[in-house]
Coordinates of C-alpha atoms in Angstrom, one line a residue:
M1 CA 46.9 34.7 -72.0
S2 CA 50.5 35.7 -71.4
D3 CA 53.0 33.4 -69.2
H4 CA 52.8 36.3 -66.8
Q5 CA 49.3 35.6 -66.5
D6 CA 49.4 32.2 -66.2
T7 CA 52.3 32.3 -63.3
L8 CA 49.8 34.8 -61.3
Q9 CA 46.9 32.5 -61.9
N10 CA 47.0 30.9 -58.4
L11 CA 48.2 33.8 -56.6
G12 CA 46.2 35.7 -54.2
R13 CA 45.5 39.2 -54.6
R14 CA 47.6 40.6 -52.0
L15 CA 50.6 38.8 -53.1
F16 CA 50.0 40.2 -56.6
L17 CA 49.6 43.6 -55.4
R18 CA 52.8 43.3 -53.1
N19 CA 54.6 42.1 -56.0
T20 CA 53.6 44.6 -58.8
A21 CA 54.0 47.4 -56.1
M22 CA 57.6 46.9 -55.9
T23 CA 58.2 47.6 -59.6
S24 CA 57.1 51.5 -59.3
A25 CA 57.8 54.2 -57.0
A26 CA 53.8 54.2 -56.2
G27 CA 54.4 50.9 -55.1
V28 CA 56.4 52.1 -52.0
A29 CA 53.1 53.5 -50.4
G30 CA 51.3 50.2 -51.2
A31 CA 53.8 48.3 -49.8
S32 CA 53.7 50.6 -46.6
L33 CA 49.9 49.9 -46.5
I34 CA 50.4 46.5 -46.5
G35 CA 52.9 46.2 -44.0
G36 CA 50.7 48.5 -41.9
L37 CA 48.6 45.7 -41.2
G38 CA 50.6 44.8 -38.4
G39 CA 49.7 47.9 -36.5
A40 CA 46.2 47.3 -37.4
S41 CA 46.4 43.7 -35.9
L42 CA 46.9 45.3 -32.3
L43 CA 43.6 46.5 -32.3
S44 CA 42.3 43.4 -33.9
S45 CA 43.7 41.5 -31.4
R46 CA 42.0 43.4 -28.6
H47 CA 38.6 43.2 -30.2
A48 CA 39.2 39.2 -30.4
E49 CA 40.3 39.1 -26.7
A50 CA 37.1 41.1 -25.8
A51 CA 35.0 38.8 -28.2
S52 CA 36.7 35.7 -26.5
A53 CA 35.4 36.8 -22.8
N54 CA 31.9 36.5 -24.2
G55 CA 32.5 32.9 -25.8
V56 CA 33.4 34.1 -29.4
N57 CA 37.1 33.8 -30.6
I58 CA 37.2 34.3 -34.6
A59 CA 40.8 35.9 -34.5
P60 CA 42.0 38.0 -37.4
G61 CA 42.8 36.0 -40.5
E62 CA 40.3 32.9 -38.8
L63 CA 37.2 32.1 -41.0
D64 CA 33.7 31.6 -39.5
E65 CA 31.8 28.3 -39.1
Y66 CA 28.8 29.3 -41.1
Y67 CA 27.6 31.8 -43.8
G68 CA 24.5 34.1 -42.7
F69 CA 22.3 35.1 -45.5
W70 CA 20.2 38.1 -44.2
S71 CA 17.5 39.9 -46.5
G72 CA 18.3 43.7 -46.9
G73 CA 14.8 44.7 -46.2
H74 CA 13.6 47.9 -47.8
S75 CA 17.3 48.3 -49.5
G76 CA 16.0 45.1 -51.7
E77 CA 19.5 43.1 -51.6
V78 CA 20.8 40.1 -49.6
R79 CA 23.7 40.8 -46.9
V80 CA 26.2 37.8 -46.4
L81 CA 27.3 37.6 -42.8
G82 CA 30.2 35.4 -41.1
V83 CA 28.8 33.6 -38.1
P84 CA 29.5 33.8 -35.2
S85 CA 31.8 36.8 -35.9
M86 CA 28.8 38.6 -37.7
R87 CA 31.3 40.3 -39.7
E88 CA 29.8 41.3 -43.1
L89 CA 31.4 39.9 -46.0
M90 CA 29.2 40.9 -48.9
R91 CA 26.2 42.6 -50.1
I92 CA 24.4 40.8 -53.0
P93 CA 21.9 43.3 -54.9
V94 CA 18.8 41.7 -55.9
F95 CA 15.8 44.1 -56.3
N96 CA 17.9 47.5 -55.8
T97 CA 20.1 49.3 -58.0
D98 CA 23.8 48.9 -56.8
S99 CA 26.3 51.3 -58.2
A100 CA 29.5 49.5 -57.0
T101 CA 28.7 46.3 -59.3
G102 CA 26.4 48.0 -61.6
W103 CA 23.4 46.0 -60.7
G104 CA 20.4 47.6 -62.5
I105 CA 22.8 49.6 -64.7
T106 CA 24.4 46.5 -66.7
N107 CA 22.9 44.9 -69.5
E108 CA 23.4 41.5 -68.0
S109 CA 21.5 42.5 -65.0
R110 CA 18.8 44.4 -66.7
R111 CA 18.0 41.3 -68.7
I112 CA 17.9 39.5 -65.6
L113 CA 15.6 42.3 -63.9
G114 CA 13.3 42.3 -67.0
D115 CA 10.2 44.6 -67.3
S116 CA 10.6 44.8 -63.4
A117 CA 14.0 47.0 -64.1
R118 CA 11.7 50.1 -64.2
F119 CA 11.0 49.7 -60.4
L120 CA 13.6 51.4 -58.0
N121 CA 12.6 49.9 -54.8
G122 CA 12.5 46.3 -53.4
D123 CA 11.4 44.7 -49.9
S124 CA 13.4 41.6 -49.6
H125 CA 11.9 39.3 -46.8
H126 CA 12.9 35.6 -46.6
P127 CA 16.0 34.2 -47.7
H128 CA 16.1 30.3 -48.1
I129 CA 18.6 28.0 -49.6
S130 CA 17.9 24.9 -51.9
M131 CA 17.6 21.2 -50.4
T132 CA 18.3 17.8 -51.3
D133 CA 16.8 15.5 -49.3
G134 CA 16.1 18.0 -46.5
R135 CA 19.5 19.2 -46.5
Y136 CA 20.9 22.6 -47.8
D137 CA 22.6 21.7 -51.0
G138 CA 24.5 25.2 -51.5
K139 CA 23.2 25.9 -54.9
Y140 CA 20.8 28.3 -54.9
L141 CA 19.3 31.0 -52.5
F142 CA 15.8 32.3 -53.1
I143 CA 14.2 35.7 -51.8
N144 CA 11.0 37.1 -52.2
D145 CA 10.1 41.0 -52.8
K146 CA 6.8 41.8 -51.3
A147 CA 6.9 45.5 -52.7
N148 CA 6.6 44.5 -56.3
T149 CA 5.4 41.0 -56.1
R150 CA 8.7 39.3 -57.4
V151 CA 10.8 36.2 -56.6
A152 CA 14.6 36.1 -56.9
R153 CA 17.0 33.3 -57.1
I154 CA 20.5 33.8 -56.3
R155 CA 23.4 31.2 -57.6
L156 CA 25.8 30.6 -54.6
D157 CA 28.8 29.7 -56.6
V158 CA 29.0 33.3 -57.7
M159 CA 26.6 35.1 -55.3
K160 CA 24.9 37.0 -58.0
T161 CA 21.0 36.8 -58.8
D162 CA 20.4 34.9 -61.9
R163 CA 16.8 35.0 -62.2
I164 CA 13.7 37.1 -61.4
T165 CA 10.2 36.4 -61.5
T166 CA 7.2 38.7 -61.4
I167 CA 4.2 36.3 -59.9
P168 CA 0.9 37.2 -61.7
N169 CA -2.6 37.4 -60.5
V170 CA -1.5 38.4 -57.0
Q171 CA -0.3 41.2 -55.0
A172 CA 2.7 41.3 -52.1
I173 CA 4.5 38.2 -52.0
H174 CA 5.2 37.6 -48.3
G175 CA 6.1 34.1 -47.1
L176 CA 8.6 32.1 -49.0
R177 CA 9.9 28.7 -48.2
L178 CA 11.2 25.7 -50.3
Q179 CA 10.4 22.2 -51.1
K180 CA 12.5 20.0 -49.1
V181 CA 12.6 16.6 -50.3
P182 CA 13.1 14.9 -52.4
H183 CA 14.8 18.0 -53.6
T184 CA 13.8 21.7 -54.3
K185 CA 11.5 21.3 -57.3
Y186 CA 9.4 24.2 -55.8
V187 CA 9.5 27.4 -54.4
F188 CA 6.4 28.2 -52.3
C189 CA 5.5 31.9 -52.2
N190 CA 2.2 33.3 -50.6
G191 CA 0.4 36.2 -52.1
E192 CA -0.6 38.2 -49.0
L193 CA -3.2 41.0 -50.0
P194 CA -6.2 39.9 -51.8
I195 CA -7.3 41.5 -55.3
P196 CA -10.0 41.5 -57.5
Q197 CA -9.6 38.5 -60.2
V198 CA -8.9 39.8 -62.9
N199 CA -7.6 43.3 -61.5
D200 CA -8.2 45.5 -64.4
G201 CA -10.5 47.7 -62.9
R202 CA -13.7 45.4 -62.1
D203 CA -14.9 44.8 -58.6
L204 CA -13.0 47.9 -57.2
D205 CA -15.7 48.5 -54.4
S206 CA -16.5 44.7 -53.9
P207 CA -14.1 43.5 -51.3
E208 CA -16.2 40.1 -51.4
D209 CA -14.8 39.4 -54.7
Y210 CA -11.1 39.7 -53.8
W211 CA -9.1 36.8 -53.7
T212 CA -5.3 35.9 -53.2
M213 CA -3.4 32.8 -54.1
F214 CA -0.7 30.2 -53.0
N215 CA 1.9 29.9 -55.5
A216 CA 4.4 27.2 -56.7
V217 CA 7.6 28.6 -59.0
D218 CA 9.6 25.9 -60.7
A219 CA 13.0 26.3 -59.1
E220 CA 15.0 25.4 -62.0
S221 CA 13.2 27.3 -64.8
M222 CA 11.5 30.0 -62.4
D223 CA 8.7 29.9 -64.3
V224 CA 5.3 30.1 -62.1
A225 CA 4.1 26.4 -62.0
W226 CA 0.7 26.5 -60.7
Q227 CA -1.5 28.9 -58.4
V228 CA -4.0 28.1 -55.8
I229 CA -7.1 30.8 -55.0
V230 CA -7.9 30.6 -51.1
D231 CA -10.4 31.9 -48.8
G232 CA -8.8 35.0 -46.5
N233 CA -5.3 35.9 -47.0
L234 CA -2.1 34.3 -46.7
D235 CA 0.9 35.3 -44.5
N236 CA 3.9 32.8 -43.8
T237 CA 4.5 29.1 -44.9
D238 CA 6.6 26.1 -44.6
A239 CA 6.8 22.6 -46.1
D240 CA 6.9 19.2 -44.5
Y241 CA 9.9 16.4 -44.9
T242 CA 7.5 14.2 -47.4
G243 CA 7.1 16.6 -50.3
R244 CA 3.4 16.2 -50.0
F245 CA 2.0 19.1 -47.8
V246 CA 2.8 22.7 -47.2
G247 CA 1.2 25.0 -44.6
A248 CA 0.4 28.8 -44.4
T249 CA -1.0 30.9 -42.0
C250 CA -4.1 33.4 -42.5
Y251 CA -4.6 36.5 -40.4
N252 CA -7.3 37.8 -42.4
S253 CA -10.0 35.1 -42.8
E254 CA -12.4 37.9 -42.7
K255 CA -11.1 39.5 -45.8
G256 CA -11.4 42.8 -43.9
M257 CA -10.2 45.9 -45.6
T258 CA -9.5 47.8 -42.2
L259 CA -7.4 47.1 -39.3
A260 CA -10.4 46.4 -37.5
E261 CA -12.4 44.4 -39.8
T262 CA -9.1 41.9 -39.9
M263 CA -9.5 41.2 -36.1
R264 CA -13.3 40.3 -36.0
N265 CA -12.9 36.4 -35.8
E266 CA -11.8 35.0 -32.6
R267 CA -10.2 32.3 -34.7
D268 CA -8.1 32.2 -37.9
W269 CA -6.6 29.2 -39.5
V270 CA -3.6 27.5 -41.2
V271 CA -4.3 26.4 -44.8
V272 CA -2.6 23.1 -45.5
F273 CA -2.1 22.4 -49.2
D274 CA -2.0 18.8 -50.9
V275 CA 1.0 19.2 -53.6
E276 CA 0.4 15.9 -54.9
A277 CA -3.2 16.4 -55.4
I278 CA -2.5 19.6 -56.9
E279 CA 0.2 18.3 -59.3
A280 CA -2.3 15.5 -60.6
A281 CA -5.0 18.2 -61.4
V282 CA -2.5 20.5 -63.5
S283 CA -1.5 17.3 -65.4
A284 CA -5.0 16.3 -66.1
G285 CA -5.6 19.8 -67.0
D286 CA -8.3 20.4 -64.7
Y287 CA -7.7 24.0 -64.2
K288 CA -8.4 27.5 -65.5
T289 CA -6.2 30.7 -66.2
L290 CA -6.9 34.1 -65.6
G291 CA -6.5 37.4 -67.7
D292 CA -3.4 37.4 -69.8
S293 CA -1.7 34.9 -67.6
S294 CA -1.2 31.1 -68.7
V295 CA -0.6 30.1 -65.2
P296 CA -2.8 27.1 -64.4
V297 CA -5.0 28.3 -61.4
L298 CA -6.7 25.9 -59.1
D299 CA -9.8 26.5 -56.9
G300 CA -8.6 25.8 -53.2
R301 CA -11.2 27.6 -51.4
K302 CA -13.2 25.6 -48.7
G303 CA -14.6 22.3 -49.6
S304 CA -11.7 21.8 -52.4
A305 CA -9.9 18.7 -52.5
F306 CA -6.4 20.6 -52.7
T307 CA -6.7 22.1 -49.2
R308 CA -7.6 22.0 -45.6
Y309 CA -8.3 24.7 -43.0
I310 CA -7.1 24.2 -39.6
P311 CA -8.5 26.8 -37.3
V312 CA -5.8 28.5 -34.8
P313 CA -6.1 31.3 -32.5
K314 CA -6.7 34.8 -34.3
N315 CA -3.9 36.7 -36.2
P316 CA -1.3 33.9 -36.5
H317 CA 1.9 35.0 -38.3
G318 CA 4.9 32.5 -38.6
L319 CA 4.6 28.9 -39.6
N320 CA 7.7 26.6 -39.0
T321 CA 8.4 23.1 -39.4
T322 CA 10.4 21.0 -36.7
P323 CA 13.7 19.6 -38.0
D324 CA 12.1 15.9 -37.2
G325 CA 9.3 16.6 -39.7
K326 CA 6.7 15.8 -37.2
Y327 CA 5.0 19.2 -36.8
F328 CA 4.1 22.5 -38.1
I329 CA 4.2 25.4 -35.4
A330 CA 1.8 28.0 -36.2
N331 CA 2.7 31.3 -33.9
G332 CA -0.2 33.3 -32.5
K333 CA 0.8 37.2 -32.7
L334 CA -2.6 38.0 -30.8
S335 CA -2.6 35.3 -28.9
P336 CA 0.1 34.3 -26.2
T337 CA 0.0 30.7 -27.7
V338 CA 1.5 28.8 -30.6
T339 CA 0.0 26.0 -32.2
I340 CA 1.6 22.4 -32.5
I341 CA -0.2 20.5 -35.9
A342 CA 0.9 17.0 -36.4
I343 CA 1.9 16.1 -39.8
D344 CA 1.4 12.8 -39.5
K345 CA -2.4 13.2 -39.2
L346 CA -2.8 15.3 -42.2
P347 CA -3.4 12.1 -44.6
D348 CA -6.4 11.5 -42.5
L349 CA -7.6 14.8 -42.5
F350 CA -7.6 15.1 -46.4
N351 CA -9.5 11.6 -46.3
D352 CA -11.9 13.3 -43.9
N353 CA -11.4 10.7 -41.3
I354 CA -10.9 13.3 -39.0
E355 CA -11.8 17.1 -38.0
P356 CA -9.3 19.9 -38.9
R357 CA -8.8 20.8 -34.9
D358 CA -7.9 16.9 -34.4
T359 CA -4.6 17.9 -36.0
V360 CA -3.8 19.9 -33.3
V361 CA -1.8 18.2 -30.5
G362 CA -0.6 21.0 -28.7
E363 CA -1.1 24.7 -27.8
P364 CA 1.5 25.9 -25.1
E365 CA 1.3 29.3 -23.7
L366 CA 4.6 31.2 -24.0
G367 CA 4.1 34.8 -23.5
L368 CA 3.1 38.1 -25.5
G369 CA 3.2 38.2 -28.9
P370 CA 4.7 35.3 -30.4
L371 CA 6.0 35.4 -34.0
H372 CA 8.2 33.0 -35.3
T373 CA 9.8 29.8 -33.9
T374 CA 13.2 27.9 -34.7
F375 CA 14.8 25.0 -33.2
D376 CA 17.8 23.4 -32.0
G377 CA 17.6 19.8 -33.4
R378 CA 17.1 18.6 -29.6
G379 CA 13.3 18.8 -29.3
N380 CA 13.6 22.5 -28.4
G381 CA 11.7 25.4 -29.8
Y382 CA 12.6 29.1 -29.5
T383 CA 10.0 31.6 -29.9
T384 CA 10.1 35.2 -30.2
L385 CA 7.8 37.2 -28.3
F386 CA 7.3 40.6 -29.8
I387 CA 5.4 42.4 -27.1
D388 CA 7.7 40.8 -24.3
S389 CA 10.7 41.5 -26.1
Q390 CA 11.9 37.9 -25.0
V391 CA 13.0 34.6 -26.7
A392 CA 11.2 31.7 -25.1
K393 CA 13.1 28.3 -24.9
W394 CA 10.1 25.5 -24.6
N395 CA 10.2 21.7 -25.2
I396 CA 7.9 20.6 -27.9
E397 CA 7.2 16.9 -26.6
D398 CA 6.4 18.2 -23.0
A399 CA 4.4 20.8 -24.4
I400 CA 2.0 18.2 -26.4
R401 CA 2.2 16.2 -22.9
H402 CA 0.8 19.2 -20.9
Y403 CA -1.9 19.9 -23.7
N404 CA -2.9 16.1 -22.8
G405 CA -3.4 16.9 -19.3
E406 CA -0.1 15.8 -17.6
D407 CA 1.3 17.9 -15.0
V408 CA 4.7 19.0 -16.9
T409 CA 6.6 22.1 -17.6
Y410 CA 7.5 22.8 -21.0
L411 CA 9.0 26.4 -20.4
R412 CA 12.9 26.1 -20.5
Q413 CA 14.0 29.6 -20.1
K414 CA 13.0 33.4 -21.3
L415 CA 15.9 35.5 -22.4
D416 CA 15.2 39.2 -22.7
V417 CA 16.5 40.4 -26.2
H418 CA 16.5 44.3 -27.4
Y419 CA 14.1 45.1 -28.6
Q420 CA 10.5 43.7 -30.1
P421 CA 12.1 40.6 -31.8
G422 CA 10.5 39.5 -35.3
H423 CA 12.2 36.6 -37.1
N424 CA 14.9 34.3 -35.2
H425 CA 17.0 31.7 -36.8
A426 CA 19.0 28.9 -35.3
S427 CA 21.8 27.3 -37.3
L428 CA 20.8 24.6 -39.8
T429 CA 17.4 24.7 -38.2
E430 CA 15.3 24.4 -41.6
S431 CA 17.1 21.4 -42.3
R432 CA 17.2 17.9 -40.8
D433 CA 20.7 19.1 -39.6
A434 CA 19.8 21.7 -37.0
D435 CA 22.8 21.6 -34.9
G436 CA 21.6 23.7 -32.0
K437 CA 24.7 26.1 -31.9
W438 CA 23.5 29.4 -32.7
L439 CA 20.3 31.6 -32.5
V440 CA 20.2 34.9 -34.3
V441 CA 17.3 37.0 -33.2
L442 CA 16.4 40.0 -35.4
S443 CA 14.8 42.7 -33.1
K444 CA 12.9 45.9 -34.6
F445 CA 14.2 48.5 -32.5
S446 CA 17.4 49.4 -31.0
K447 CA 16.7 52.4 -28.8
D448 CA 19.7 52.6 -26.3
R449 CA 22.0 50.0 -27.4
F450 CA 24.1 52.1 -30.0
L451 CA 25.2 55.5 -30.3
P452 CA 22.4 58.0 -31.3
V453 CA 22.4 58.5 -35.1
G454 CA 19.2 61.0 -35.3
P455 CA 15.4 60.1 -35.5
L456 CA 16.1 57.1 -37.9
R457 CA 17.8 54.2 -35.5
P458 CA 19.5 51.1 -36.5
E459 CA 17.6 47.9 -35.5
N460 CA 19.4 45.1 -33.7
D461 CA 20.7 41.7 -34.6
Q462 CA 21.7 39.7 -31.7
L463 CA 23.6 36.2 -31.6
I464 CA 22.9 33.8 -28.7
D465 CA 24.6 30.8 -28.0
I466 CA 22.3 28.0 -27.5
S467 CA 24.7 25.1 -27.3
G468 CA 23.9 24.6 -23.5
E469 CA 21.1 24.2 -21.2
E470 CA 20.7 28.2 -21.0
M471 CA 20.5 30.7 -23.8
K472 CA 23.6 33.2 -23.6
L473 CA 23.5 36.8 -25.5
I474 CA 26.8 37.0 -27.2
H475 CA 26.9 39.6 -29.6
D476 CA 24.8 43.2 -30.6
G477 CA 24.9 44.2 -34.1
P478 CA 23.4 47.3 -35.7
T479 CA 21.7 46.8 -38.8
Y480 CA 19.9 48.8 -41.7
A481 CA 16.4 49.0 -43.1
E482 CA 14.7 46.0 -41.5
P483 CA 17.0 43.0 -42.4
H484 CA 13.7 40.9 -41.4
D485 CA 14.7 37.4 -41.6
C486 CA 18.4 35.5 -42.1
I487 CA 19.3 31.6 -42.6
L488 CA 22.6 29.9 -41.4
V489 CA 24.2 27.4 -43.3
R490 CA 27.7 25.8 -42.6
A491 CA 30.3 26.9 -44.5
D492 CA 31.4 23.7 -46.2
Q493 CA 27.9 23.6 -47.5
I494 CA 28.6 26.8 -49.7
N495 CA 31.4 26.2 -52.4
P496 CA 31.7 29.7 -54.2
L497 CA 33.9 30.2 -57.2
K498 CA 37.3 32.2 -57.0
V499 CA 37.4 33.1 -60.6
W500 CA 34.6 33.4 -63.2
Q501 CA 34.4 30.6 -65.7
R502 CA 34.5 32.0 -69.3
D503 CA 31.4 29.7 -70.6
D504 CA 29.3 31.1 -67.7
P505 CA 26.0 31.8 -68.7
F506 CA 25.5 34.9 -66.4
F507 CA 27.3 36.7 -69.6
A508 CA 26.5 34.2 -72.3
D509 CA 24.1 37.0 -74.3
T510 CA 27.2 39.3 -74.3
V511 CA 29.3 36.7 -75.6
A512 CA 27.3 35.8 -78.4
M513 CA 26.8 39.5 -79.3
A514 CA 30.5 39.5 -79.8
K515 CA 30.5 36.4 -81.7
A516 CA 28.2 38.0 -84.1
D517 CA 30.2 40.9 -84.3
G518 CA 33.2 38.6 -85.2
V519 CA 35.0 39.6 -81.9
N520 CA 37.5 37.5 -79.7
L521 CA 36.9 38.7 -76.5
E522 CA 39.9 37.4 -74.8
Q523 CA 42.0 38.8 -77.7
E524 CA 40.8 41.8 -79.2
S525 CA 39.7 45.3 -78.3
K526 CA 37.9 47.3 -81.2
V527 CA 35.0 49.4 -82.1
I528 CA 32.0 48.4 -84.2
R529 CA 29.6 51.1 -85.9
D530 CA 26.2 49.8 -86.8
G531 CA 24.3 53.2 -88.1
N532 CA 24.1 55.2 -84.8
K533 CA 24.8 52.0 -82.6
V534 CA 28.3 51.8 -81.6
R535 CA 29.9 48.5 -79.8
V536 CA 33.1 49.1 -78.1
Y537 CA 34.9 45.7 -77.0
M538 CA 38.1 46.2 -74.8
T539 CA 39.7 44.0 -72.3
S540 CA 41.1 45.0 -69.2
I541 CA 44.2 43.7 -67.5
A542 CA 45.9 45.3 -64.5
P543 CA 46.4 48.2 -64.7
T544 CA 45.3 49.0 -68.2
F545 CA 42.0 48.9 -70.7
G546 CA 42.7 47.5 -74.2
L547 CA 41.3 50.7 -75.5
T548 CA 42.6 53.9 -73.8
E549 CA 40.5 56.1 -76.2
F550 CA 37.4 55.6 -78.6
R551 CA 35.6 58.0 -80.9
V552 CA 31.5 58.1 -81.5
K553 CA 29.3 60.8 -82.4
Q554 CA 26.6 62.8 -80.4
G555 CA 23.4 60.9 -79.9
D556 CA 25.2 57.4 -80.4
E557 CA 24.0 54.4 -78.5
V558 CA 26.8 53.2 -77.0
T559 CA 27.6 49.7 -75.6
V560 CA 31.0 49.1 -74.0
V561 CA 31.8 45.6 -73.5
V562 CA 34.9 44.8 -71.0
T563 CA 36.5 41.6 -70.3
N564 CA 38.9 40.9 -67.5
L565 CA 41.5 38.8 -68.6
D566 CA 43.2 39.0 -65.0
R567 CA 43.1 35.4 -63.5
V568 CA 44.0 36.5 -60.0
E569 CA 41.6 35.7 -57.2
D570 CA 40.2 38.9 -56.4
L571 CA 41.4 41.1 -58.8
T572 CA 38.1 43.0 -59.7
H573 CA 38.2 45.7 -62.5
G574 CA 35.5 48.5 -62.8
F575 CA 34.3 50.7 -65.8
C576 CA 33.1 54.0 -64.8
V577 CA 32.2 56.9 -67.3
V578 CA 32.4 60.3 -65.7
N579 CA 29.2 62.1 -65.7
H580 CA 27.2 59.4 -67.8
G581 CA 25.9 57.5 -64.8
V582 CA 27.7 54.4 -66.0
Q583 CA 29.5 52.2 -63.5
M584 CA 30.0 48.5 -63.4
E585 CA 32.2 45.7 -61.8
I586 CA 34.0 43.1 -64.0
G587 CA 35.4 40.2 -61.9
P588 CA 38.4 38.3 -62.8
Q589 CA 37.5 36.1 -66.4
Q590 CA 34.0 38.1 -66.3
T591 CA 32.5 40.0 -69.5
A592 CA 30.1 42.7 -68.6
S593 CA 28.5 45.2 -70.7
V594 CA 26.7 48.4 -70.4
T595 CA 24.5 50.6 -72.9
F596 CA 24.0 54.3 -72.8
T597 CA 23.6 57.3 -74.9
A598 CA 26.6 59.7 -75.6
D599 CA 24.5 62.6 -75.5
R600 CA 27.2 65.5 -74.8
A601 CA 29.9 66.4 -77.3
G602 CA 33.5 66.7 -75.7
V603 CA 36.2 64.6 -73.8
H604 CA 34.8 62.3 -71.3
W605 CA 37.0 60.1 -69.5
Y606 CA 36.5 56.7 -68.2
Y607 CA 38.4 54.8 -65.5
C608 CA 38.8 51.6 -63.4
N609 CA 36.6 52.1 -60.1
W610 CA 37.8 48.9 -58.3
F611 CA 41.2 49.1 -56.8
C612 CA 43.2 46.7 -59.1
H613 CA 47.0 47.6 -58.9
A614 CA 49.7 50.1 -57.6
M615 CA 48.9 52.0 -60.9
H616 CA 45.2 51.8 -60.5
M617 CA 44.8 55.6 -60.7
E618 CA 46.3 55.6 -64.1
M619 CA 44.1 52.9 -65.4
T620 CA 42.0 55.3 -67.7
G621 CA 40.7 56.3 -71.1
R622 CA 38.9 58.9 -73.1
M623 CA 35.8 58.8 -74.8
L624 CA 35.7 61.3 -77.8
V625 CA 32.3 62.7 -78.5
E626 CA 32.3 64.4 -81.9
P627 CA 29.6 67.0 -82.2
A628 CA 26.3 66.0 -84.1

């Protein structure tokens, strides 16, 4: 590493660009652009003034108090927002292909995607952050893909997906939550749609032989630890604060194959799983496997020691645990009620000392279409009412007293939201630290809230201040392709790296390949030919690649490995080969690689596609492809 680079190591990108721009005529334009920020700040200050009038004042250059992680819905990604400003900070590709970063294109990302790299779609739903002793530890974020039955893990130090697991024996992973204590050992996830077991063409026309499963994924290895077969289907889920119990809603106890069939029963249920009993059975070898999968499968259908089925009003949806660890809240959807289940009664239920409905200690009526409940840590729940387009604030203990016959009012307020809200999420609400400051409501329709953009309209995320006695709507924000759910964590609970570590496991396989080829990635740029396989190693340091040309033969399989030697924070390089569908991001001190076929003879330029320097446009090179 040069002395110049050591000097720049602790400089920010803006200062680096300003200084380098002054060394060339092109830098005049760069300096003017940076100087032009003063004019832009006038607009920003007006916006900040307007926001301040609504109770939010995050001025330009100021940082938000919370990170918000939004599921990207049908895009298959995760979006990172600052809260309360609601400014989008980053998009993390997960189940999608992303040309900006090269996700789904680079060798590193395709190794993580594994066999599922063949899928071009994803439907990400429920983002949740790992915990230690019921508090967010900022290590991982997990999210599910309903479309292709996958669960992914994102490392929050680099904001990159590092593992993706396909769940066997089930279809459509929907509800996902994490074990809270003593730490996130398991990621719990529900298979929503029943299928034949084994699903190899047998029992196609016998829905009575369709089943689904509750699944536990080891949070560190990302292997599926065990599965539990259940009656009916599974929707949403959440875990308690003892580490023993997990609850999940079932909206199709009938195992109906049509809409009408799923609505026959007057009650469906919440399934409660005894994790300790399941672990003991797995440890004792008391399980079976199905098909080609080696995952332990246990029978949790009615009568099992591993489960209990608590009847609740028909077609429930969300299942949420109160921050004090006392209750599961099951949301009615087709009933105007939510059901309060006392977690401290569950040991007696599993000992058969009480009946399943004896665990229900409240069933307040809130309005039409309750879907999800979140909490402020002060004893209040906030429930979205899909049909009423409202959020209902209600007091949990007063609802229990009312259920016991006392003449008390549990409803505190109803606030109109726009329109048809699904998930909602309050700051720190899934942890012991729920602080009752902000509530995000994710509404499925926007209708007249924004400028019209054709038949496909944006959806609407709304920010609500819940710090006082009354909820106050602060912000409307259009969003694309059903973000579905989000989670809010204090900014100090996340500690992202500013520059990649050279020994990072994210690109360890690529480093090992270079070592086998005898290449020092930090010092060398060279071409290795192995038959018709060519490996091109090059460094990048603003504003040049280590190789400005390389030569291959038509039909060669070409792997390009780029190592970014810059140490300057935010100084990302890119590598793009024109007309080859090859593009990737290489962050400071990162190594990235991509493999493609040089199928056309001729001159093919490559260039840096992430702006990195005043001479960025000149950061190019040529791939010279000789005819076969």
